GROMACS .gro file of C-alpha atoms in nm:
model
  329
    1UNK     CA    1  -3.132   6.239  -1.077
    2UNK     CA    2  -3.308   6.064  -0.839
    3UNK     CA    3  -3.110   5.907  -0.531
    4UNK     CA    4  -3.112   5.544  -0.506
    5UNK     CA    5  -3.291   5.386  -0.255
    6UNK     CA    6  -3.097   5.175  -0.014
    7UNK     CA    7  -3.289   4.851   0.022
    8UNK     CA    8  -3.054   4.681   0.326
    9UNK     CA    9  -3.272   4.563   0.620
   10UNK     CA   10  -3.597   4.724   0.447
   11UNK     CA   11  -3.876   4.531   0.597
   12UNK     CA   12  -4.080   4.308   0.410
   13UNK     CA   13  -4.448   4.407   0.366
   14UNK     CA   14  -4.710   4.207   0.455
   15UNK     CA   15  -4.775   4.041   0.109
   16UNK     CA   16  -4.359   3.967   0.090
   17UNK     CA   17  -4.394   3.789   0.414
   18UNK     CA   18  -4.695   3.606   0.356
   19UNK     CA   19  -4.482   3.537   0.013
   20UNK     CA   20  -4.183   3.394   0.199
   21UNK     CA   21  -4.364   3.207   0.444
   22UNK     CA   22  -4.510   3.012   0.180
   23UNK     CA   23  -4.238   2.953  -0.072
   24UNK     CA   24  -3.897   3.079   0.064
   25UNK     CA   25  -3.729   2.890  -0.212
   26UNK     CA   26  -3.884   3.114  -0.427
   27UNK     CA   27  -3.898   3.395  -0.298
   28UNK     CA   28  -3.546   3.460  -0.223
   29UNK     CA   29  -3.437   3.306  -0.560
   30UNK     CA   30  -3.711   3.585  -0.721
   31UNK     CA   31  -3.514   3.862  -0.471
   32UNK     CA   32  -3.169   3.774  -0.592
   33UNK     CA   33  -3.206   3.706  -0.933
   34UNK     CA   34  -3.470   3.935  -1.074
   35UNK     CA   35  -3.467   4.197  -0.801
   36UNK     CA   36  -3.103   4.234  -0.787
   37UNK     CA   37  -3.089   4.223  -0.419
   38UNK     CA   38  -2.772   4.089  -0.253
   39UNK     CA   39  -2.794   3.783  -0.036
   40UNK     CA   40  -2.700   4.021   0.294
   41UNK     CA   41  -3.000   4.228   0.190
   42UNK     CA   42  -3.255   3.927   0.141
   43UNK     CA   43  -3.099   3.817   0.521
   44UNK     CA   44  -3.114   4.135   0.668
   45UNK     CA   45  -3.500   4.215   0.508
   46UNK     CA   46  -3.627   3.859   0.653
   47UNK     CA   47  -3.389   3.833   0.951
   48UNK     CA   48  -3.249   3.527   0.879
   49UNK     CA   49  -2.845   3.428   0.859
   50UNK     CA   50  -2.690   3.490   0.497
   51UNK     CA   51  -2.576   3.136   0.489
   52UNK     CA   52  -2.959   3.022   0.488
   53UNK     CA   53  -3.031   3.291   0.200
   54UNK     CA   54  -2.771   3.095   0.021
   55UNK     CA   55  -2.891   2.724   0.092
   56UNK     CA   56  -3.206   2.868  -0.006
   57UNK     CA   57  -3.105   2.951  -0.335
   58UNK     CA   58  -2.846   2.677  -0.394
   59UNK     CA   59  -3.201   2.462  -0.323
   60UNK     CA   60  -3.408   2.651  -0.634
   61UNK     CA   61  -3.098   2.611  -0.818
   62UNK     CA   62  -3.163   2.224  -0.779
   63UNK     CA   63  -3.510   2.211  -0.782
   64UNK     CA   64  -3.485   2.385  -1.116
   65UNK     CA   65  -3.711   2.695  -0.980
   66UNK     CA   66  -3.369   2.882  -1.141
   67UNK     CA   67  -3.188   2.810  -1.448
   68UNK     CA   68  -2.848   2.955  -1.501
   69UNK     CA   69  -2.791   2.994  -1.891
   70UNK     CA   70  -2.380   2.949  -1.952
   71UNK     CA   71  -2.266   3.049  -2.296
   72UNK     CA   72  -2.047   2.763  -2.312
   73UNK     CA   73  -1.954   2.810  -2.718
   74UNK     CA   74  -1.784   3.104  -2.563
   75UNK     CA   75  -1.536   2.836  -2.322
   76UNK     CA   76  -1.501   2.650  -2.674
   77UNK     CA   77  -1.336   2.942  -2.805
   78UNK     CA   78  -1.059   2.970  -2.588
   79UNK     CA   79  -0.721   2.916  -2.744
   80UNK     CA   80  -0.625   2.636  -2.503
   81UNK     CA   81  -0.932   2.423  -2.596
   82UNK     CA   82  -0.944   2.556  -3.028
   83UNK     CA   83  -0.560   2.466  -2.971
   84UNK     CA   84  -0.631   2.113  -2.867
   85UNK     CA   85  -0.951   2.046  -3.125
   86UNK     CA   86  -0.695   2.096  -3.380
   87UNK     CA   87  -0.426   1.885  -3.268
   88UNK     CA   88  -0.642   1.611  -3.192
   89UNK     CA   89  -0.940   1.644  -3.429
   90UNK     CA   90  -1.161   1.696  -3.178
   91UNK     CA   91  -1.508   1.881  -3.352
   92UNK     CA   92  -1.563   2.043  -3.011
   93UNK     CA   93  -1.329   2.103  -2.689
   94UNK     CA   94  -1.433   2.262  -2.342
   95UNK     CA   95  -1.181   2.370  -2.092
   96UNK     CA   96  -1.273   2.449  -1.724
   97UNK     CA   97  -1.056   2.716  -1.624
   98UNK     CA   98  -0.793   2.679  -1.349
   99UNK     CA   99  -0.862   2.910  -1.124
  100UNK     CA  100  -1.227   2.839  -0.966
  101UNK     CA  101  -1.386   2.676  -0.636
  102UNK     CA  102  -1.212   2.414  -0.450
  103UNK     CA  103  -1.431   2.169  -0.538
  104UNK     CA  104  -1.289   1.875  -0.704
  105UNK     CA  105  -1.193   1.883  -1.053
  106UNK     CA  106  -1.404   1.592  -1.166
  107UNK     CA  107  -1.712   1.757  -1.040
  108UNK     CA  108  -1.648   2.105  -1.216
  109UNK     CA  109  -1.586   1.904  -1.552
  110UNK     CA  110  -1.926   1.720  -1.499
  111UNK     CA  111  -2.090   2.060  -1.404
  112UNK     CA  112  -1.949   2.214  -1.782
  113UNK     CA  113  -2.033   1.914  -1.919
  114UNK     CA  114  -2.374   1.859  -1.832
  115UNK     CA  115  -2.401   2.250  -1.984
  116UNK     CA  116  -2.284   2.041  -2.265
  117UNK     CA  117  -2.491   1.809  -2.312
  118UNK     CA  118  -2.824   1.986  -2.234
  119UNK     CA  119  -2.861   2.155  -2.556
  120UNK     CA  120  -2.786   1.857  -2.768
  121UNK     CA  121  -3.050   1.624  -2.649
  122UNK     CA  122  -3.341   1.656  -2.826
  123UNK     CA  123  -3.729   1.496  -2.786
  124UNK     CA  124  -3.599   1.207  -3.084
  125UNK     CA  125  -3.256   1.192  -2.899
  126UNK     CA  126  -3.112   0.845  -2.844
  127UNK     CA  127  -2.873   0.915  -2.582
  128UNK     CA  128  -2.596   0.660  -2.503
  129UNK     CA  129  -2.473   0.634  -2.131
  130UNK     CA  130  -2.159   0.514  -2.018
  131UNK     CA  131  -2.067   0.420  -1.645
  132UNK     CA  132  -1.838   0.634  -1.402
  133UNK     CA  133  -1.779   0.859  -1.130
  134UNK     CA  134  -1.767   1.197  -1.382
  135UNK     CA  135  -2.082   1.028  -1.536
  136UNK     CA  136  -2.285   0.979  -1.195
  137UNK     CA  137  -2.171   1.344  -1.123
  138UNK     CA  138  -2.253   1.475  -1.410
  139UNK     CA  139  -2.613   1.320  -1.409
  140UNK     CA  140  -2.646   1.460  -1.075
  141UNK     CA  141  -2.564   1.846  -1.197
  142UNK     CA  142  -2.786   1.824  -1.506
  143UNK     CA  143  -3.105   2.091  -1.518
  144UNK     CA  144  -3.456   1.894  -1.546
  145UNK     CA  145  -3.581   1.862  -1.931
  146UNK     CA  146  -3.943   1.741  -2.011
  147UNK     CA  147  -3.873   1.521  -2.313
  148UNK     CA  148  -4.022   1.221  -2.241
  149UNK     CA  149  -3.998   1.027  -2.607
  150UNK     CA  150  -3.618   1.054  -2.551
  151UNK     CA  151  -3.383   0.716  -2.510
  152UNK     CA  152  -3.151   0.732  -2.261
  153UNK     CA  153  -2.986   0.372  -2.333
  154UNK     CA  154  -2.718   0.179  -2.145
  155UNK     CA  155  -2.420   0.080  -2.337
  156UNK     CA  156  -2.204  -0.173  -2.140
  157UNK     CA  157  -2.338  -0.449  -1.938
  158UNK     CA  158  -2.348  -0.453  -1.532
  159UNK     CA  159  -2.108  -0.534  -1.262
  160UNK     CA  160  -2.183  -0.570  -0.921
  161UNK     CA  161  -1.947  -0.368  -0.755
  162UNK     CA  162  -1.982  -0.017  -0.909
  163UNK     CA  163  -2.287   0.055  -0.713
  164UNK     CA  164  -2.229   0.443  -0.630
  165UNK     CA  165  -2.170   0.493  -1.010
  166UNK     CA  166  -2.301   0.168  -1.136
  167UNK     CA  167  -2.407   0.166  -1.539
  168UNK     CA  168  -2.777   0.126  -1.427
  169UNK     CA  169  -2.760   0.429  -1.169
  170UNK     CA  170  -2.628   0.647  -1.438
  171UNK     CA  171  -2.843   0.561  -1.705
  172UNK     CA  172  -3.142   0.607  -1.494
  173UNK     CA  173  -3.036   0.896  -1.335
  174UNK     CA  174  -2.988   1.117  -1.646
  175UNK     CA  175  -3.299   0.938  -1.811
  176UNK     CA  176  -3.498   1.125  -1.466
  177UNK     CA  177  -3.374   1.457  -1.541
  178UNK     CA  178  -3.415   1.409  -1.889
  179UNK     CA  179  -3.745   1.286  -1.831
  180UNK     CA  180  -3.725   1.029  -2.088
  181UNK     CA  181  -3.725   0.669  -2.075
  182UNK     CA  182  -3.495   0.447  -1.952
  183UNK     CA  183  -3.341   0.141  -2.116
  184UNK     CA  184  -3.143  -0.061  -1.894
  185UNK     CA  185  -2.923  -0.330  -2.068
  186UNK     CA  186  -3.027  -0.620  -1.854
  187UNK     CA  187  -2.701  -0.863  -1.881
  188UNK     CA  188  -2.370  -0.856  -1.687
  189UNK     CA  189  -2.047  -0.689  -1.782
  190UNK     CA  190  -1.841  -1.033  -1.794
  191UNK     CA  191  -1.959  -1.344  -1.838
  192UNK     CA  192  -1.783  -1.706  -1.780
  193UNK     CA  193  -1.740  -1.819  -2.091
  194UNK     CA  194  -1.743  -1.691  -2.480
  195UNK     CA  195  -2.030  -1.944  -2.544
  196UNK     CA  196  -2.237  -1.772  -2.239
  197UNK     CA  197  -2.172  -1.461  -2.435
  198UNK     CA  198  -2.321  -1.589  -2.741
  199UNK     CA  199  -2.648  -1.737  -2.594
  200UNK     CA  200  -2.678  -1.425  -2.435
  201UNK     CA  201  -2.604  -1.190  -2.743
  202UNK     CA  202  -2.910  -1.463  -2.890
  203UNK     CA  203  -3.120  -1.367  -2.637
  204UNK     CA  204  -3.440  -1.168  -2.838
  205UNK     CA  205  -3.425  -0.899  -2.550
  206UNK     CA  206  -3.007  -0.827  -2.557
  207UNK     CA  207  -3.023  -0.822  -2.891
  208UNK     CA  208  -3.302  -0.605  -2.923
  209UNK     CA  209  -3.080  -0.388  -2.729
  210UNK     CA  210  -2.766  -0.382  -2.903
  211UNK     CA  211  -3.027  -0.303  -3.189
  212UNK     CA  212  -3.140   0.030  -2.983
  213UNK     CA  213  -2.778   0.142  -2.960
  214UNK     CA  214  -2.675   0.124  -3.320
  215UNK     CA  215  -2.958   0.454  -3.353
  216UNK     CA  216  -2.762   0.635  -3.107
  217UNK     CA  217  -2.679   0.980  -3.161
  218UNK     CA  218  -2.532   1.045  -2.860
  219UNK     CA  219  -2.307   0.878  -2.660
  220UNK     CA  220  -2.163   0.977  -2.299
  221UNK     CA  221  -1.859   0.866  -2.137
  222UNK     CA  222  -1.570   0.854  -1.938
  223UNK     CA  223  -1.220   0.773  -1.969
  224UNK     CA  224  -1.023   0.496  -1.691
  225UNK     CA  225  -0.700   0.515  -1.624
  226UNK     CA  226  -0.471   0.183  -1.554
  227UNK     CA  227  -0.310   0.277  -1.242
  228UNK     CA  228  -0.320   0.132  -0.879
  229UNK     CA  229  -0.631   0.347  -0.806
  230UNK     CA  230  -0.811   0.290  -1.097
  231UNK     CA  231  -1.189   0.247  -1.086
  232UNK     CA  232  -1.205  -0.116  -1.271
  233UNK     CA  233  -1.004  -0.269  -1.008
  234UNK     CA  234  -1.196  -0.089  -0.683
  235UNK     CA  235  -1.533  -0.124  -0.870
  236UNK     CA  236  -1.467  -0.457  -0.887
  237UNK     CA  237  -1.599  -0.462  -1.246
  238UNK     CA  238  -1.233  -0.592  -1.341
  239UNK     CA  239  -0.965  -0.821  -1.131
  240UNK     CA  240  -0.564  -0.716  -1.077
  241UNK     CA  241  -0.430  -1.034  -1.282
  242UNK     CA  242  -0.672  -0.914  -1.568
  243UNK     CA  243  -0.594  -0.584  -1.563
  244UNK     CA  244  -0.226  -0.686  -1.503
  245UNK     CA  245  -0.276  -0.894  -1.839
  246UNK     CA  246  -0.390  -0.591  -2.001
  247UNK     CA  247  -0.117  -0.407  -1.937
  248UNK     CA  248   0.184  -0.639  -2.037
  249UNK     CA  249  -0.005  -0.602  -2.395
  250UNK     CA  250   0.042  -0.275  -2.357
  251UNK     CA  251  -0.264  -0.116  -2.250
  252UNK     CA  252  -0.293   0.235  -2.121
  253UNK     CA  253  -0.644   0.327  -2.093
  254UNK     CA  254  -1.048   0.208  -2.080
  255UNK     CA  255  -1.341   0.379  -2.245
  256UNK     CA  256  -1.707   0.207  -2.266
  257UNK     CA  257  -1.606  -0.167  -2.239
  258UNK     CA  258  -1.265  -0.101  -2.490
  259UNK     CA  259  -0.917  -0.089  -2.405
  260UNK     CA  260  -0.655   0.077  -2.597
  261UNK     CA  261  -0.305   0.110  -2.651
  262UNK     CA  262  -0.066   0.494  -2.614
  263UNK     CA  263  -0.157   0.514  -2.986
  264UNK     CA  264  -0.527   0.427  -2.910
  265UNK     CA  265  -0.491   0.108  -3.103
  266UNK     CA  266  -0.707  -0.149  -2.912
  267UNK     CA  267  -0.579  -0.377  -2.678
  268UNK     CA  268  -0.758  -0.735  -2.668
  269UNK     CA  269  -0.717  -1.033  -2.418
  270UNK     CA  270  -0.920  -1.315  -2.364
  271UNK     CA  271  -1.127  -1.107  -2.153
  272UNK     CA  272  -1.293  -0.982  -2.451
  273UNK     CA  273  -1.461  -1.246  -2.567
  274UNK     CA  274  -1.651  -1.268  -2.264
  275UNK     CA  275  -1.720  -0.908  -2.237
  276UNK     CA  276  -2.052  -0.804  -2.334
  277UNK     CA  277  -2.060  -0.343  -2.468
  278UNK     CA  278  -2.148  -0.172  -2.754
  279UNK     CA  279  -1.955  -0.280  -3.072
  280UNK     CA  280  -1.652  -0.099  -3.134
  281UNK     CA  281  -1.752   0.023  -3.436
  282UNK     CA  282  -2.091   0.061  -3.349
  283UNK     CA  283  -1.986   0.308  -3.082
  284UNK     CA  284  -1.723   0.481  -3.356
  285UNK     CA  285  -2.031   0.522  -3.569
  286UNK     CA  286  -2.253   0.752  -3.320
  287UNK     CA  287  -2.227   1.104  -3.433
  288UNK     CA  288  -2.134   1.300  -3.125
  289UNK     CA  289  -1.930   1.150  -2.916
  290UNK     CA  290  -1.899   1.310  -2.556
  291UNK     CA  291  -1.580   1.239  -2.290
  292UNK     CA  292  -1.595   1.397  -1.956
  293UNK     CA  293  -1.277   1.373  -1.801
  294UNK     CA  294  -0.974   1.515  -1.621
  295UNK     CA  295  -0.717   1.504  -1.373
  296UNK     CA  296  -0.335   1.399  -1.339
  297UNK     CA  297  -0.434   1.017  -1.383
  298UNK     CA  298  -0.632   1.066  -1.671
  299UNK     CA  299  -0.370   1.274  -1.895
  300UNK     CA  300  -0.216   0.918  -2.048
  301UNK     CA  301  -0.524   0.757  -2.095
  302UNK     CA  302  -0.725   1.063  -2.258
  303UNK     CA  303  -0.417   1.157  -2.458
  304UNK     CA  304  -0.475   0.797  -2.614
  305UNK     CA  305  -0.813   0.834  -2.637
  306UNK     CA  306  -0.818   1.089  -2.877
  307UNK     CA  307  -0.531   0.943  -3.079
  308UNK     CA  308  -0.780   0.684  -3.117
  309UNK     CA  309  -1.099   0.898  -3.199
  310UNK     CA  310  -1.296   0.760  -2.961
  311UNK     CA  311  -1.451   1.099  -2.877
  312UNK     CA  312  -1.528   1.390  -3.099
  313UNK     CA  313  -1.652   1.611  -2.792
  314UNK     CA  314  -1.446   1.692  -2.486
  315UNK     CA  315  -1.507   1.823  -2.174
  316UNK     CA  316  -1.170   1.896  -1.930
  317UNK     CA  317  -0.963   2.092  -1.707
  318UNK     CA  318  -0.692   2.347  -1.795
  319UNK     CA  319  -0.406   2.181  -1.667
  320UNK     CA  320  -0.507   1.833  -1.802
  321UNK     CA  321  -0.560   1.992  -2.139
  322UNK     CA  322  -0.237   2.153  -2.144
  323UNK     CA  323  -0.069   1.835  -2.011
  324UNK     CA  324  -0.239   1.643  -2.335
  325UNK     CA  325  -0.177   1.884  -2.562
  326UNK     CA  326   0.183   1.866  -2.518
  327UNK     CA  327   0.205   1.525  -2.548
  328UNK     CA  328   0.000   1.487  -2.878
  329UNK     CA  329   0.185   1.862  -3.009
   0.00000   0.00000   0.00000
């Protein structure tokens, strides 16, 4: 048999050089992944550190010069997240395991989820976009398409305030990995009266709109908790005496412009009438609905959720789903 060669701190040849001098990105992502070399190897064959062997890959990695394939109907078959489909009615549940990176939870739950998504969105897609921080992050971890007569559409109006994760930013940002187009809904959030509503809702181009998003087929969203720190009030898409309001009618959770009761009832105020989204039962209508979401905060709000069907796709962590799937049982 014959002995292995060991490749640590072989020197390049001339042509690998030349190669790396040219396109590092690509060359060490070429090394690692189709090679098999190991990221001390690539350092020690190039002399450079190991740490820039790994920002060099981590950068092909988001340039999409690499494409890591996850299984994920394999994470859908663990019992935790099978348990949870059928106690909810959920068509589809993904867990992210407990024990991983220390990065924080909401950004591993966007990184399975945009694994999630990416398969579903076709070149007819009409893809629904909510607003939020697992959203933005999410849009952020996606792998570039090319389908450029894809919709991604926003489905609840602007507010000022949310302008790290603003409705706009994540609509546009998935529709430029996507590499589709981009349909912004161009009216506020809130308006000041119920009669502004309804000259807006007249308006040929809202309503053209709201036309676009009953042919969704996809919808993506998050799930807001009520508490001190939750994103309405700090977004400033929502004030404390409204939210305050909502709660004393018993309100426990927001999902694309609806809030809902522990029993995922909705919860109306006359905040609604001035609040311009996607119909409720247009949204209940789209075929695959998709929640990203997760964390102690969220396990009230997402247990009510799916009580209410709002989604029929989920995308968590381990410990939220197990705290949620004791409390629906």
């Amino acid at each position: 048999m014959a002995k292995r060669t060991e490749r640590t701190g072989t020197a390049p040849s001339a042509q690998d050089a030349t190669q790396f001098a040219l396109d590092p990105v690509l060359t060490a992502a070429w090394l690692y992944y189709e090679e098999g070399l190991k990221q001390d190897e690539i350092a020690a064959r190039f002399g450079i550190s190991r740490a820039t062997v790994f920002n060099l890959l981590q950068k092909a990695r988001d340039e999409g010069a690499v494409s890591v394939s996850i299984d994920v109907a394999r994470i859908g078959a663990l019992r935790l997240a099978q348990a949870l489909s059928r106690s909810s009615g959920l068509a589809e549940c993904y867990v992210v395991p407990a024990s991983g990176n220390d990065r924080p939870v909401a950004e591993r739950i966007a990184g399975l989820g945009a694994r999630v998504l990416e398969p579903r969105i076709t070149a007819e897609s009409v893809l629904g976009v909510a607003w939020g921080r697992t959203v933005m992050a999410l849009s952020q971890a996606l792998a570039p398409l090319h389908l450029p007569s894809t919709t991604i559409a926003q489905i609840t109006g602007s507010a000022i305030g949310t302008y790290d994760f603003s409705p706009e930013l994540c609509t546009s940002n998935i529709a430029l990995k996507v590499g589709g187009r981009c349909v912004n809904m161009l009216a506020p959030g809130i308006v000041s009266s119920p009669e502004m509503k309804r000259l807006l809702m007249a308006e040929p181009i809202v309503a053209q709109h709201f036309a676009l998003l009953r042919n969704c087929d996809i919808t993506l969203f998050g799930v807001t908790d009520l508490g001190e720190g939750t994103s309405l009030m700090h977004s400033g898409f929502m004030t404390q005496p409204t939210l305050a309001d909502y709660r004393a009618h018993g309100a426990v959770g927001f999902v694309s412009g609806y809030f809902f009761d522990a029993d995922g009832q909705p919860v109306l105020t006359d905040l609604d009438a001035r609040h311009l989204s996607m119909p409720r039962e247009d949204f209940l209508a789209v075929p695959t609905r998709i929640c990203v979401g997760g964390g102690p905060s969220k396990i009230a709000a997402l247990t009510a959720l799916l009580r209410g069907g709002y989604a029929n796709v989920l995308v968590t962590d381990e410990t939220t789903a197990r705290a949620v799937l004791a409390r629906i049982g």
